[in-house]
Every structure is written in C-alpha cells, then in structure tokens.
C-alpha cells in the first residue's frame, strides 16, 4: 500500500469526530477524579497551593519540570542569556573565533556552578577518550567509552567521583550526572568520528569546543560530532529568509505551552494519581486508559519544550540541533518510538544502522537491536524497570520485522494486491491499533510503575473485555487513520504527483478505433511512484 492512499472525506470526518469526543470524555473523568481527591493524604507531597487566580491546588510531582520553569528558572535563564549575549557580540566582532568563545563561556559557567575539581574530572575523561581515539580502533573506543560510562552507574566509582563536587547547591547532583553522562557520549562520538577520518586526527581543542558548548552540556540534546564540527566552523553566518521570525515564533510557542501546562496542572493531576494504587482500583476504565495516554503525551510535551528552549538558543548560534521527539500521538510503529531524538540519532548512527544495515535481515536486526538496547540500559542505569522496558521494546521492534516478513509471503501478498489501496490502509490500521497500545503500555511501565502498567493492562484486556476493549481499540483505530491522513497530506507536499503532459497544440483528438486495445489505452504505472509504507 502506498502512503498516498486516500479515504473518503466523510470517513475522515467521522474518525476525527469520534477521536475528539473520546478525548473530551477521558479528560472529564480525570478532571473529576483530580477535583474530588485534591485533599487526599497521599497527595500532600505533590499537590500544593497553586496560582492565586485559580484558587486551586497545583500538581508539583515532576521535579524536572518544576526545576526548569519554576524553582530554578532564574538561574537557567541567566546562564543561557549570558551565552546568547557573548555569542552575539563575538559573531559580530570575530565570527571566525566564535567556537572558542562558546567553549570559554561554557567552561567558565561549569567552573562557577560546579567547582574546579568537577572541571578536572570532566577534562580527565575527555583526555582519556581522546588518547584512545588516536589509535583509531573502533571497538576499543566503544569499550573504553562504555566502561567509563559504567563508572557512573555502579559503586564505589559513583561515590568516589561524586566527591569531586563541592558545595550544597541543590542542583549539583543533577548537574553532576547530566554533565558527566553527556560528556561520555559526546567523547565517544568524537572518538568514533576520529576513527573514520582517514587523513590525520582532530585536535583535542575541537573536542573541548564540542563538549563545553553550554546549552548542550548538562541536559543535552546530543549532536553528533561530525554535524557540530561542520556547523560551528562555518564561516558564512547569513541567515535564511524569515529564519529569525521562525526562531522568535518557536520561542513564543514554547512560552505559551509552558503556561498552558502549568494551568492544566491545576485541574488534572495526571502524575500524582498513578502513584496511589488504592485510588486507581476505584477508577473507571476510561479514567485509567486516559491516565496512561496522557502520561505519555505529557512526557513528550516536557521533552519537546525543554529541548525546544535549548534548541532555540543553539539556533541563534547558527546551529541546526536535533529536532524535538516525534509526538506519541503520531506513533504507531516501534521503529519511530523515542523521547530524545539526540540519543536516538546517536544510537542509530553508531550502533543500530551500523550493525543492522538495511534492516531487512532478521538476524542482523536482532543483533543490532540487542546492542542498541544494551547501551540504552547502561545509559539509563540498569534496574528492574529499565530491563523490562528494554526487553519489551526490543521484542516489539523485532516483532514488527518478523510480521512484515511473514505477511510479505504468499498467500498474504496476493490478498493485499487484490484489495484496493483504501481497504489495505484500513486493514493495516487494525494491526497498527494493537501496536499503538503495545507502545503505550511498554513506555508507561518506565514512566510510572510496573503496578500501574499491570493495572491498565488488566482493565483494558481482561476485566474490561469485551466492551472497554472494543471501544478503546475502535477509538485508537480512528486515531491511526487520522495519523495516516496527516502522513498522506505531508507526502503529497514533499513529493507531489507529476502533472500529466500537455497535448501538442496541433494534435487532433480522434476517437479510439477498434484496433486499440483497452490495455494500450491505459498509461503504464510508474513503479517509482509506489512507496512502501
């Protein structure tokens, strides 16, 4: 089936209507539960007095969100504003040295906030991996980098290295692990790119410029060294038409989203409710399903906004940072599931695509996914929840390939060929519906808890069967069709169908003769226009 397969307009309107009604229905359940349990004892630690204008309590369960946009927003804004100011001055006076200014400001900011002993620790890791990269042995760079990363995940190495951080600044533990973890991943990217370079080696100064770029240092995202090196050393700093307008627009959008999320925290306690198992057992099936879905949507919004703020700063520096993650609402295949596009691009470039090739061979795909999720486990920190999450997502990614291989065989291939493109799209959407909820449940497991994921699964598939199961799956089917319709429209924009050639001005239109066969009257299909989904 081609991605441009269309459905009747009235059918698309019906899917949109069903989807909107279902969203409002689930939201009303969550709002009712949040309002009626705002004074619950188990909510005291995470539901606190909110904005005076609303007269309602506000959820503060997400420390990361509160740190960025409430508790320490002044500190973060001050550091990023200083970076933008010095970068702008340098780009006007000495644009050829702007990368050095980025490094100097980042080094000074890290030194001021974390101390000189922490900077020494970071520099030691950089020098170690730079020295290994000079050997230009790819597997040795990987082993060294992963062993170095493992020292931040197990004792006694954690305690020993944490001793390099001095002071009682509240954010120092977060800065410590974030800065060290991202430093190791950046140094590995540098080392692997140095292995690929045939003529000589990169200078260690390039590694320091790459690592101490302040907007990316503590919280990411990760831009691979090859992209950063080309963009930061670019001499032409002229902007495209309306580029500054787009940067300002994205900044305003991020501000509006932050305000909207803070307002919703006064009415929907989607992060606190899943922690109270006694309350969850008395909720309706719609409330549970809505909680699972909205938890994933919120995590995507948080990642998109946090990375979006950093990306806006880096775009002012004439960089093209990794894009925000794809919205969970638009995901129905495991191959596109990620919450950090920087880490995803890093893993795809150096592990998944490198080992998996074209991702057509079952054995190569299995090896590639096992290695990819093995590194992901080490990055996130080995624990029970991470191991279960990695196993389920690794299985889902491979199961997609196995299913595609199976249904490409006869007689299934003939059945699909005999169906119309619209009907093929409907059949595929049915299978994507089950895939969508597999993605939701697997990731709810990591974002919330194993108990919450088990409860949602039981309600959706066992206790709620058949009524809840059929209704939720039908609403999800409508969602999949809405997603496919957006993908179809985007495909028509990116690759519009060619217009038929105009007839010659002197051509005489003659009726078809009996000698003309019907097959000859039809234009030959262009195989290049057929796109696999």
Short mmCIF file of C-alpha atoms in Angstrom, two decimals, residues 101 107 294 300 320 417 447 467 493:
data_model
loop_
_atom_site.label_atom_id
_atom_site.label_comp_id
_atom_site.label_asym_id
_atom_site.label_seq_id
_atom_site.Cartn_x
_atom_site.Cartn_y
_atom_site.Cartn_z
CA UNK A 101 34.04 31.92 22.85
CA UNK A 107 33.95 26.23 30.75
CA UNK A 294 -1.94 11.49 28.93
CA UNK A 300 6.57 14.16 25.13
CA UNK A 320 20.92 23.06 13.41
CA UNK A 417 -2.58 -6.94 -4.08
CA UNK A 447 7.43 6.43 33.17
CA UNK A 467 -16.92 -3.63 25.97
CA UNK A 493 3.55 18.16 -0.15
#
